[in-house]
XYZ file of C-alpha atoms in Angstrom:
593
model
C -1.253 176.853 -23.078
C 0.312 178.783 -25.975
C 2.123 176.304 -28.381
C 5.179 176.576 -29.908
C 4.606 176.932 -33.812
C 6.839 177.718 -36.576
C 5.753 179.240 -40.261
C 7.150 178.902 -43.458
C 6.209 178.497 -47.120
C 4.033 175.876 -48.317
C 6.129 174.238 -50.358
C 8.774 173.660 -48.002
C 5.993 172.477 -45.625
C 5.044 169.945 -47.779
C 8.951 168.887 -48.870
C 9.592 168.542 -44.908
C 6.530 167.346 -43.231
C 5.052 164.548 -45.822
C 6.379 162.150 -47.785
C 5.648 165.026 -50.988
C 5.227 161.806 -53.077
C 2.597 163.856 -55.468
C 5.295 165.805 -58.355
C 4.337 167.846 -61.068
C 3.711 165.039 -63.054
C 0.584 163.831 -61.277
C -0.106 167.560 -60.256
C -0.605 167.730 -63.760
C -2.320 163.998 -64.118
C -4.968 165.335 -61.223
C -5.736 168.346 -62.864
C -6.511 166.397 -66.198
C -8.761 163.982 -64.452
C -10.701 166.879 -62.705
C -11.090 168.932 -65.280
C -12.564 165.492 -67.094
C -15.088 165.791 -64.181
C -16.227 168.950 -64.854
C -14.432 170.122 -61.057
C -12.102 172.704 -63.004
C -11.940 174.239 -66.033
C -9.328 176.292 -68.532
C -10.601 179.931 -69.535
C -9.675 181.725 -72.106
C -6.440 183.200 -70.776
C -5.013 179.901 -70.509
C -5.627 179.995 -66.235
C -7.081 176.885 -64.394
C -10.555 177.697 -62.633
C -12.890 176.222 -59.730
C -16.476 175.499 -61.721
C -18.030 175.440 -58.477
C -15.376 176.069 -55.508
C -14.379 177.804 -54.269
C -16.673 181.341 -54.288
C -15.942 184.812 -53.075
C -18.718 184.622 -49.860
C -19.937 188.096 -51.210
C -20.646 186.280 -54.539
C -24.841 185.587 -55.567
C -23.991 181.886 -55.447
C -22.476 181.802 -51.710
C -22.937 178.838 -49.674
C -24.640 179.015 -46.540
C -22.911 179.148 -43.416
C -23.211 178.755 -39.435
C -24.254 181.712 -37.297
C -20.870 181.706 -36.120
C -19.272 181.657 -39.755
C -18.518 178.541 -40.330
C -18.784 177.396 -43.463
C -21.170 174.512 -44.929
C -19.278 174.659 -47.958
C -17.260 171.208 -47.303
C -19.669 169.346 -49.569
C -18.073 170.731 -52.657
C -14.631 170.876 -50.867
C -14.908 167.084 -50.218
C -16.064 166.498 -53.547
C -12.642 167.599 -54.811
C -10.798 165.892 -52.588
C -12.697 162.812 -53.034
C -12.036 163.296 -56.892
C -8.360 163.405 -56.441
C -8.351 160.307 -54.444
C -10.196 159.035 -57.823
C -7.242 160.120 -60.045
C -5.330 156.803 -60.965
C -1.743 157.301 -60.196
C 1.010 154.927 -60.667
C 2.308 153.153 -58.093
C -0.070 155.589 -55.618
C -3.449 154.747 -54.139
C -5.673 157.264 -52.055
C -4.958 156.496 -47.632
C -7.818 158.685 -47.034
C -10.998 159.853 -48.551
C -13.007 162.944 -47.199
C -15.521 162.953 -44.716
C -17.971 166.312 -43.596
C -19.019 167.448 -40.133
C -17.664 164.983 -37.899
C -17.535 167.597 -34.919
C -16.511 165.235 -32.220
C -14.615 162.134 -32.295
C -14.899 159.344 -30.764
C -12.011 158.044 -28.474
C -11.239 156.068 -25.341
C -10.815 159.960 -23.662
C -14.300 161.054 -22.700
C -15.592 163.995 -22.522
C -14.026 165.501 -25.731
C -14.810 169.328 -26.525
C -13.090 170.107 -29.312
C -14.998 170.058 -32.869
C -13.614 170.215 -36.464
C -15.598 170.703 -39.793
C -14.225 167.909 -41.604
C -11.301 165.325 -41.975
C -9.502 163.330 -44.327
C -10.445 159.801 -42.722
C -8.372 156.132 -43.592
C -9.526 154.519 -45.831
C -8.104 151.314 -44.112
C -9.471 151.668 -40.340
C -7.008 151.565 -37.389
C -9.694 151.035 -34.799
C -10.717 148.099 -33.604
C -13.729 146.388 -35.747
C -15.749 144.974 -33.052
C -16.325 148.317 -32.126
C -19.648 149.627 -33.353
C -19.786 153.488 -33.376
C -21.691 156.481 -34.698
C -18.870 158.898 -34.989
C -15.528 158.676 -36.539
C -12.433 156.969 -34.400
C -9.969 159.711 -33.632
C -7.499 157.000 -34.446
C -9.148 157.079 -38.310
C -8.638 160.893 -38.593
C -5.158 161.585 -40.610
C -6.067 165.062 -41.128
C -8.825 167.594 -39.601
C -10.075 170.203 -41.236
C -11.925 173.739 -39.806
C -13.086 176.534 -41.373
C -14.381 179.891 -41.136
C -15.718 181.612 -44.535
C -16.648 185.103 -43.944
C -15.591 187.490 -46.134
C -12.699 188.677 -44.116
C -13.683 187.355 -40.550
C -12.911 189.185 -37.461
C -9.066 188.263 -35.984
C -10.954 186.395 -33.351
C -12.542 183.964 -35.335
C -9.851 183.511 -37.207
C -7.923 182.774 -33.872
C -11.008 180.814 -32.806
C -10.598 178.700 -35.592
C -6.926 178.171 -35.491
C -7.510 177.397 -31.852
C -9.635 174.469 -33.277
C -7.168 172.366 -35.294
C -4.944 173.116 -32.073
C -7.660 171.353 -29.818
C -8.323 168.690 -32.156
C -4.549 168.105 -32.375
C -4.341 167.769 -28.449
C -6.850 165.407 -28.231
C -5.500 163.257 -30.743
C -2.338 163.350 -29.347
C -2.990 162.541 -25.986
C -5.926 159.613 -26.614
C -4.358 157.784 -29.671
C -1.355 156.613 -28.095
C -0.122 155.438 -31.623
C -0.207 158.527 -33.285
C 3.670 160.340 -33.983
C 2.047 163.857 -35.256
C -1.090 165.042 -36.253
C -2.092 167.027 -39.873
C -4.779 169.953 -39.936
C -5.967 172.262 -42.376
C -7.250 175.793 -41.839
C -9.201 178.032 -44.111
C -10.213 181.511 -43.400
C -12.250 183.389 -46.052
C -10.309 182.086 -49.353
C -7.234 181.223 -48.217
C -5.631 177.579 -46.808
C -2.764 176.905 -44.395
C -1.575 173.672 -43.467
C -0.379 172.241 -39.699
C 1.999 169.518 -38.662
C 2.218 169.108 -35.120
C 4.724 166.639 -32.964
C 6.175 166.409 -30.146
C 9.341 168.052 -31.219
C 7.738 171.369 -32.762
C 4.475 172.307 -34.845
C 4.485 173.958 -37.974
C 2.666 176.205 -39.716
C 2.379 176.936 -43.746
C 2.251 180.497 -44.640
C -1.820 181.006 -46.358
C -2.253 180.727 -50.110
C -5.438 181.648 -51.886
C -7.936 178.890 -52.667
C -8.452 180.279 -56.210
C -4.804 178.739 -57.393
C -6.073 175.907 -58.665
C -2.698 174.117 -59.016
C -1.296 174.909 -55.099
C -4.312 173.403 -53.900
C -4.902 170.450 -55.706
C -0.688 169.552 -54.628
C -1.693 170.216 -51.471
C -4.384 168.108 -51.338
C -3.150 165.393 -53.516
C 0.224 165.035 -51.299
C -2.408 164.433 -47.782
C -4.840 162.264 -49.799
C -2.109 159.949 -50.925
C -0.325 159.615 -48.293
C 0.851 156.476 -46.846
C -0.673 155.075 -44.022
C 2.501 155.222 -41.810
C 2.791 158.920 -42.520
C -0.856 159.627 -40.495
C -0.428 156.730 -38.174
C 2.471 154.760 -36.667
C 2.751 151.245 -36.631
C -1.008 149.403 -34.986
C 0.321 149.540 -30.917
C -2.694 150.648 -29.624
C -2.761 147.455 -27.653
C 0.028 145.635 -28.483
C 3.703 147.041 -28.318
C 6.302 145.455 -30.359
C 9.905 145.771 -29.023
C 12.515 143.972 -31.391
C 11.087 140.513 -31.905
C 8.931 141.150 -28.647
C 5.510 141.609 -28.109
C 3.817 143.011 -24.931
C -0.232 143.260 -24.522
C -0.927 146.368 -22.399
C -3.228 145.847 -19.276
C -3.767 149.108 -18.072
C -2.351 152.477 -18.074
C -0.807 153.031 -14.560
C 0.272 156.653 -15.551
C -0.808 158.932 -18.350
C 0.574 163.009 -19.011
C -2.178 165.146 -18.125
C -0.569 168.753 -19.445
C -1.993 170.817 -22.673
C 1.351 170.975 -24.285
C 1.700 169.027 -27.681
C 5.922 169.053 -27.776
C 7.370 167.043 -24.830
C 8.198 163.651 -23.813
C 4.493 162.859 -23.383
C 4.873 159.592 -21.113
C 2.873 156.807 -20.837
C 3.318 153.926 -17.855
C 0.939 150.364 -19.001
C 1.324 147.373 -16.493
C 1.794 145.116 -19.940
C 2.454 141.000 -20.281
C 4.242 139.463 -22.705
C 2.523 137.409 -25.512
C 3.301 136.158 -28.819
C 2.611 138.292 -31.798
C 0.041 141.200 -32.994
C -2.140 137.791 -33.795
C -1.699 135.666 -30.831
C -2.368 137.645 -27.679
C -2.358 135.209 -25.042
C -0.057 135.655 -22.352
C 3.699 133.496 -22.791
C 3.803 130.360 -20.225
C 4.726 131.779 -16.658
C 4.451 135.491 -18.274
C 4.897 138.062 -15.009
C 3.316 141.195 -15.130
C 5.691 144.285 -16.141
C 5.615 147.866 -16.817
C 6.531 149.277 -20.130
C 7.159 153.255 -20.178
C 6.792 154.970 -23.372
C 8.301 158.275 -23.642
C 9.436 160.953 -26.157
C 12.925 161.885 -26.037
C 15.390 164.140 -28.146
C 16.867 162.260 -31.086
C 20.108 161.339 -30.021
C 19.650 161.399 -26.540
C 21.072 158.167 -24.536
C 17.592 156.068 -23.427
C 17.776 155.085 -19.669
C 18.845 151.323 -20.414
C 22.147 153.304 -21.582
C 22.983 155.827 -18.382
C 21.968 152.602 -16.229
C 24.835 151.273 -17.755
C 27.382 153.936 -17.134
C 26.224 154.816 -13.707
C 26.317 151.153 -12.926
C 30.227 150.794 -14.797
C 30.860 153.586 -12.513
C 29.516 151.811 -9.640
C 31.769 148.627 -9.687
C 34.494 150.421 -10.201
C 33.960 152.498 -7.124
C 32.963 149.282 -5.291
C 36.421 147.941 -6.105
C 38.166 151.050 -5.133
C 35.976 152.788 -2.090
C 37.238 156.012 -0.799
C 38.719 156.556 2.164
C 37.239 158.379 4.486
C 38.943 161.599 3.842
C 37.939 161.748 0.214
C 35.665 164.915 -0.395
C 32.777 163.052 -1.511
C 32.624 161.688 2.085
C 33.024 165.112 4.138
C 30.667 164.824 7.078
C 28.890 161.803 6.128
C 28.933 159.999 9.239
C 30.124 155.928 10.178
C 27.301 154.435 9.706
C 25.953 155.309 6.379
C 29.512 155.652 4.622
C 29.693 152.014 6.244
C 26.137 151.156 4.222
C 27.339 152.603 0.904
C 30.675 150.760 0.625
C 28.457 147.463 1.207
C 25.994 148.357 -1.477
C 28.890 149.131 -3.828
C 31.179 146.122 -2.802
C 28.485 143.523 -2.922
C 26.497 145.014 -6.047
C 23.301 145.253 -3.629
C 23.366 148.975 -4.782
C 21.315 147.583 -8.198
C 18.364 146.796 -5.896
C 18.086 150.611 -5.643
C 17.079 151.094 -9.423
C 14.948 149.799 -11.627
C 15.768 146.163 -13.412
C 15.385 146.893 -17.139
C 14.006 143.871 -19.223
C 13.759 145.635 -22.347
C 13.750 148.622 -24.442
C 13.286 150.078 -28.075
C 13.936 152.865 -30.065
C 10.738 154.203 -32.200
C 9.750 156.654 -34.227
C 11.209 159.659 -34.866
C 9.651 162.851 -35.205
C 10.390 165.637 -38.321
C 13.042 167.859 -38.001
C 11.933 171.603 -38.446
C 11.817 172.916 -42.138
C 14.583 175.703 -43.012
C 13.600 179.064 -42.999
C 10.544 178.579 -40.888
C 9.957 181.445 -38.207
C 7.874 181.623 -34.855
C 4.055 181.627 -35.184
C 2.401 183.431 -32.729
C -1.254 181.857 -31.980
C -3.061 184.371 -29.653
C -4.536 188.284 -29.748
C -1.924 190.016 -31.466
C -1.857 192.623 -27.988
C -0.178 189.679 -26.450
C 2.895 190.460 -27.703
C 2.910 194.423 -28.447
C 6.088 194.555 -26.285
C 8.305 192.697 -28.477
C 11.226 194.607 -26.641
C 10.629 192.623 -23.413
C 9.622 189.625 -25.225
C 13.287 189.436 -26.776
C 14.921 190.202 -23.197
C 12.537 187.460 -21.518
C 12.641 184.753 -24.210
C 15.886 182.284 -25.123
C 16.262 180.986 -28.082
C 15.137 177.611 -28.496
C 17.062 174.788 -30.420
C 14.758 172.652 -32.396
C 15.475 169.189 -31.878
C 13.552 166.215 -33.653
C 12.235 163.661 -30.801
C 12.295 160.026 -31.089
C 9.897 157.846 -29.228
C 11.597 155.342 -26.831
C 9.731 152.496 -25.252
C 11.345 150.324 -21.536
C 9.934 147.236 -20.066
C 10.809 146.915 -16.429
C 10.334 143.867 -14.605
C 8.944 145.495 -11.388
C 5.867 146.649 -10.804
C 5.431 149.467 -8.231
C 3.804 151.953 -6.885
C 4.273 155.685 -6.468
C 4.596 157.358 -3.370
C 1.200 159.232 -4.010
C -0.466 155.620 -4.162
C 1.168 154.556 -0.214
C -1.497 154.762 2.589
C 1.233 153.748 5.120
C 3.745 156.911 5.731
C 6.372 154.154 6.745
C 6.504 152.473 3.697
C 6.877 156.506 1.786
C 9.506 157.382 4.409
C 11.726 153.503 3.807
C 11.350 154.716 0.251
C 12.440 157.965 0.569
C 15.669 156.872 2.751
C 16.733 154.200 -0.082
C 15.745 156.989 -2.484
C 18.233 159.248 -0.760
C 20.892 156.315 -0.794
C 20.590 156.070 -4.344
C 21.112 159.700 -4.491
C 24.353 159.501 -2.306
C 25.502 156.812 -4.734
C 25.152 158.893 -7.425
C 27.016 161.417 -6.202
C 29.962 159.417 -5.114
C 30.238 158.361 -8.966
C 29.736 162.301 -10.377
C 25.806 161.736 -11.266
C 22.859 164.071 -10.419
C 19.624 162.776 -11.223
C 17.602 165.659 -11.858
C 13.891 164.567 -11.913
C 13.197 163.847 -8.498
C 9.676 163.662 -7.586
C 6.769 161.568 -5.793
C 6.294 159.560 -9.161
C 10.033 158.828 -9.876
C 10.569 157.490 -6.102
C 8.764 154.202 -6.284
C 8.218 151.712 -3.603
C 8.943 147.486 -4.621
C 7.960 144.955 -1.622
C 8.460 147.798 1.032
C 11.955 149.041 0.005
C 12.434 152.122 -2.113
C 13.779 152.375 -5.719
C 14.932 155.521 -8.081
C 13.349 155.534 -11.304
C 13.572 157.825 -14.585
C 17.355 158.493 -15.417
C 16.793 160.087 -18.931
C 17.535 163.682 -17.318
C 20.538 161.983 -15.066
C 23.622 164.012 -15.947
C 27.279 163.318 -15.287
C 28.862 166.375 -13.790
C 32.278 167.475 -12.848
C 32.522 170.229 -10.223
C 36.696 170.932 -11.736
C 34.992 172.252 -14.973
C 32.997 175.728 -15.021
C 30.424 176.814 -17.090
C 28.891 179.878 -18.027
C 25.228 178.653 -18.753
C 22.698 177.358 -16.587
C 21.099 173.851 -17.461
C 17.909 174.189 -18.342
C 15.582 173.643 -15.875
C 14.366 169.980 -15.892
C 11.867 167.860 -13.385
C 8.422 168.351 -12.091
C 7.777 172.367 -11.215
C 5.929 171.799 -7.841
C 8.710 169.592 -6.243
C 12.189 171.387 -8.355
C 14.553 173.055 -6.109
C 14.063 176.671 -5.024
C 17.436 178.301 -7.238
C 16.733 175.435 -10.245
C 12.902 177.126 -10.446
C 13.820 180.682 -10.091
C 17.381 180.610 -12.144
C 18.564 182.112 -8.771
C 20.889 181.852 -5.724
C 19.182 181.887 -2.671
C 22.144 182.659 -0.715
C 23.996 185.278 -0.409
C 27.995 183.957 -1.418
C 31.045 185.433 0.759
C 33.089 187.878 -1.685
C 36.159 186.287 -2.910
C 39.388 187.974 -1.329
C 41.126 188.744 -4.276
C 38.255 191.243 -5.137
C 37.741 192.883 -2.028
C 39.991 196.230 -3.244
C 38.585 196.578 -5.954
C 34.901 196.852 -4.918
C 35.686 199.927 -3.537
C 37.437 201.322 -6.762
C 34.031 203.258 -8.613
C 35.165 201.695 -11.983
C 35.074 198.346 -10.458
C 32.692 195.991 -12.444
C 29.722 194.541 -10.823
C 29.500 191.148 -9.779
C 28.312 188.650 -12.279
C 25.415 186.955 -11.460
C 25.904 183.513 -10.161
C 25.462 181.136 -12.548
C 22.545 178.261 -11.119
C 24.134 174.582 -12.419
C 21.785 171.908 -11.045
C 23.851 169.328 -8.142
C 23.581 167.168 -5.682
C 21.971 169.642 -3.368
C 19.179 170.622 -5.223
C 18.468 166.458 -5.650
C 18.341 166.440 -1.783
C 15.853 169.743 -1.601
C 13.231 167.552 -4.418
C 13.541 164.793 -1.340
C 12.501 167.514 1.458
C 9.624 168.892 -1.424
C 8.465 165.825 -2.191
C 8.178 164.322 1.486
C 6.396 167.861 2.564
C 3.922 167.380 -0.077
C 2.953 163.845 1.155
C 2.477 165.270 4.587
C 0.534 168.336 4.221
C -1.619 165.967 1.104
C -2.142 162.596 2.108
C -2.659 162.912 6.075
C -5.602 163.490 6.785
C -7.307 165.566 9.271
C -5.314 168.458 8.598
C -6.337 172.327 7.482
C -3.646 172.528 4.904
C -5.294 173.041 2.207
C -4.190 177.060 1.870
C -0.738 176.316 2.225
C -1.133 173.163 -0.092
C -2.230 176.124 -2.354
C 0.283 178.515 -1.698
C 3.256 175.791 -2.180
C 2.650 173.269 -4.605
C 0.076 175.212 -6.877
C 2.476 176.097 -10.247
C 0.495 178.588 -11.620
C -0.079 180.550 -8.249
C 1.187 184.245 -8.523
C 3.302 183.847 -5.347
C 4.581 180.696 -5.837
C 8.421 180.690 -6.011
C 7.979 183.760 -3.299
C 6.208 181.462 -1.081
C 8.592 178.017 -1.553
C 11.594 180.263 -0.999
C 10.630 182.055 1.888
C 9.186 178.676 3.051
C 12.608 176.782 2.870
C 15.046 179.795 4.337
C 12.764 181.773 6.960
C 13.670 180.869 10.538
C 10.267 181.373 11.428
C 8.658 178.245 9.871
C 5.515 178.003 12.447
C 4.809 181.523 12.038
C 4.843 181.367 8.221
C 2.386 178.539 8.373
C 0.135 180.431 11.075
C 0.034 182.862 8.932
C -0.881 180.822 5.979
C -3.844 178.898 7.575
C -2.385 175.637 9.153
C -3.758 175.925 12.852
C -2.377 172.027 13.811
């Protein structure tokens, strides 16, 4: 999965994405105290030289190197770093010293592929001491380093080795589950570029030449001396501090699975309370809960907040119901408009949603540096067409991410966990009410899908209202929304930024579509509502069917339907949902039942 990277200059990579705590002045101090060591000296003309690093790979005195390039040259790399950490600073100690050849780390993901060349490892370890192990603790690694020192390497072992850090940054990311953003530096024959990537954005410095003695040694000097909150976040690998609460996770009951680095990046732990980081034993009569922790855009209202509006909304309504000539109510019939006045009325219409017991705000991540432009991390052919590319791609706004944690006191299940299809249909229905109850109080939820419709002591609830959206049908818009939810069960026009029907042409335009000046029709603009909520129902309920019953051949439709990355996969949904001729469509697709 391509990332999204920005580049800019190194110094306003280093202003932006560290603390920069390293000024001239100990730029200056560094250099003193390494060229005390022997590490750098001052020729003639006055300029700052490497005595030993680092060397033109053409040179007599080359280190060796890999068969594939890369270089075994760290050893005199990490001796300069581990000088600098040396330097005494005031009021500045060393976070991390350099370590060589790592390759893999070590983790609580197995089966880790990704390799790196070297790191800049905490001093102060972050993983748990009882653990005995022979390589380092991805949770130790503040920054990786990877390298390829050919004299000016081939483009696609220069992407190969950019491709590195990016692997090594995944992996980090997605096991270390207290880790904000991830460091890594690059270098490519004689020249260094430093990485920051979050789950806002990832950015990129421009490359500067290893032979500037004084760039480098900043560079360096600003990662060595980092602080430790800078590399890591706050110690919640196993304990999660809310406030002046403190939950001990149990197990992870949902985990993100994609390649992408940027995102909301959830995580779903069955946790129970206990007392501090020091005292872990579960509080007298603690019940088990789930805590959700989830990246969303700084600013953005966390779900404990659009709970509260919705529900404000709610009461009111349940004060005031509609009659039954109000819009909201057109051909809803007696007995359900009858079962959503009691729900509002009586306040039962809570049970329907989640009970919140908690939540946090976190972290936030950097905001991207001025004047940085898109990266492009791939074979430059990628992107001859740059024509096309500009037609095809919007422009993105960056927005920093902060990381939001909510307890909730029930614990569920999913729909994909249910082995009885009553108990997914009863939670499908109440799922639906819910939806109806938005809608009577102007919210769309936007996120339907089989792991936001869970299932509490047989009845159904609605979970996950950060992308819930108050709408008002008297207002139009130009723009779309931007598409939001889970790809394999988002409605048809919401996927495909599309009508799927055809709309009667509005009277007062009917002369003039004959006229030959007469301007074409604008294409309609696709705002997600209420109706594409109910189509994520009818997705997510065929899923179930043609997936968790078995003794079916579905497994070519399956394909055809809910496979994402299939080449005919909006064709196939669309002509799925709208063709008349649904038993011939699957006949012709391979389901023979």
């Amino acid at each position: 999965m391509l990332p999204d990277i920005q580049e800019g200059p190194p110094a306003a990579w280093l202003q932006c994405y560290t603390s920069n705590c390293v000024g001239e002045e100990q730029v200056v101090q560094i250099i003193s105290g390494l060229m005390n060591e022997g590490l750098i000296f001052d020729d003639n003309a006055s300029t700052l030289r490497w005595r030993d690093f680092p060397v033109k790979p053409n040179n007599a005195n080359q280190q060796s190197m890999d068969k594939d390039g890369s270089a075994t040259t760290d050893t005199a790399l990490g001796a300069i770093i581990n000088a600098i950490a040396e330097v005494p600073l005031p009021n500045l100690s060393a976070s991390c010293r350099y370590e060589d050849e790592p390759y893999a780390t070590d983790s609580e993901v197995s089966g880790s592929q990704h390799r790196i060349d070297g790191c800049l490892r905490l001093v102060k370890s972050m993983s748990p001491t009882a653990l005995k192990r022979s390589k380092v603790p991805t949770s130790d690694i503040a920054v990786s380093f990877v390298y390829k020192c050919d004299e000016k390497p081939a483009s696609q072992y220069i992407i190969n080795n950019r491709w590195k850090a990016l692997d090594s940054a995944v992996h980090t990311l997605h096991s270390d589950c207290q880790r904000k953003h991830m460091y890594s530096v690059t270098i490519e024959d004689n020249y260094m570029a430093l990485w920051y990537f979050s789950r806002s954005h990832s950015a990129k410095s421009h490359e500067f030449d290893l032979l500037d003695v004084r760039a480098v040694v900043h560079a360096l000097a600003t990662l060595i001396f980092s602080t430790d909150e800078e590399a890591k976040e706050n110690r919640i690998r196993y304990i999660y501090r809310l406030g002046d609460r403190f939950f001990k996770t149990l197990k992870c009951r949902d985990e993100y699975d994609d390649l992408y680095i940027a995102g909301r990046a959830t995580r779903v732990w069955e946790v129970v309370e206990v007392a501090s980081f020091d005292d872990i034993a579960a509080l007298p009569n603690a019940q088990r809960m789930i805590l959700r922790d989830v990246w969303l855009e700084d600013g953005s209202d966390t779900e404990r907040e659009i709970q509260r509006k919705i529900f404000e909304r709610c009461d009111a309504l349940g004060r005031d119901f509609p009659s039954e000539h109000d819009p909201r109510l057109t051909d809803v019939d007696d007995a359900t408009r009858t079962q959503l006045r009691q729900h509002l009325e009586d306040g039962s219409y809570k049970q329907l949603f989640l009970t919140i017991e908690a939540d946090y705000r976190g972290a936030v991540s950097k905001p991207l540096a001025e004047g940085f432009t898109p990266y492009i991390l791939d074979e430059p052919e990628y992107y001859l067409n740059q024509e096309a590319r500009a037609q095809t791609d919007i422009p993105r706004e960056y927005k920093s991410r902060q990381r939001n944690f909510v307890v909730y006191q029930e614990v569920c299940s999913t729909l994909h966990e249910l082995d009885d299809l009553y108990d997914v249909v009863q939670a499908l229905l109440d799922a639906l009410l819910a939806l109806q109850i938005l809608f009577l109080v102007s919210w769309i939820h936007r996120d339907v899908s089989s792991g936001n419709i869970l299932s509490f002591n047989g009845r159904g609830k609605l979970s996950d209202l950060e992308y819930a959206k108050e709408f008002n049908l008297s207002i139009g818009g130009r723009s779309s929304d931007p598409k939001t939810g889970t790809p394999i069960f988002m409605a048809v026009e919401v996927q495909t930024r599309s009508s799927i029907y055809k709309e009667a042409p509005d009277s007062g335009d009917s002369e003039d579509s004959d006229q030959p000046d007469a301007p074409a029709p604008s294409r309609r603009t696709i705002r997600h509502n209420f109706q594409h909520d109910l189509e994520s129902i009818f997705w997510v309920l065929t899923w179930l069917v043609f997936t968790h019953i078995p003794g079916q051949n579905c497994a070519v439709v399956t394909d055809v339907l809910f496979h994402s990355k299939s080449s005919d996969f909006h064709l196939a949904r669309k002509e799925f949902l709208i063709d008349k001729n649904d038993y011939y469509y699957l006949r012709r697709h391979g389901l023979n039942r």
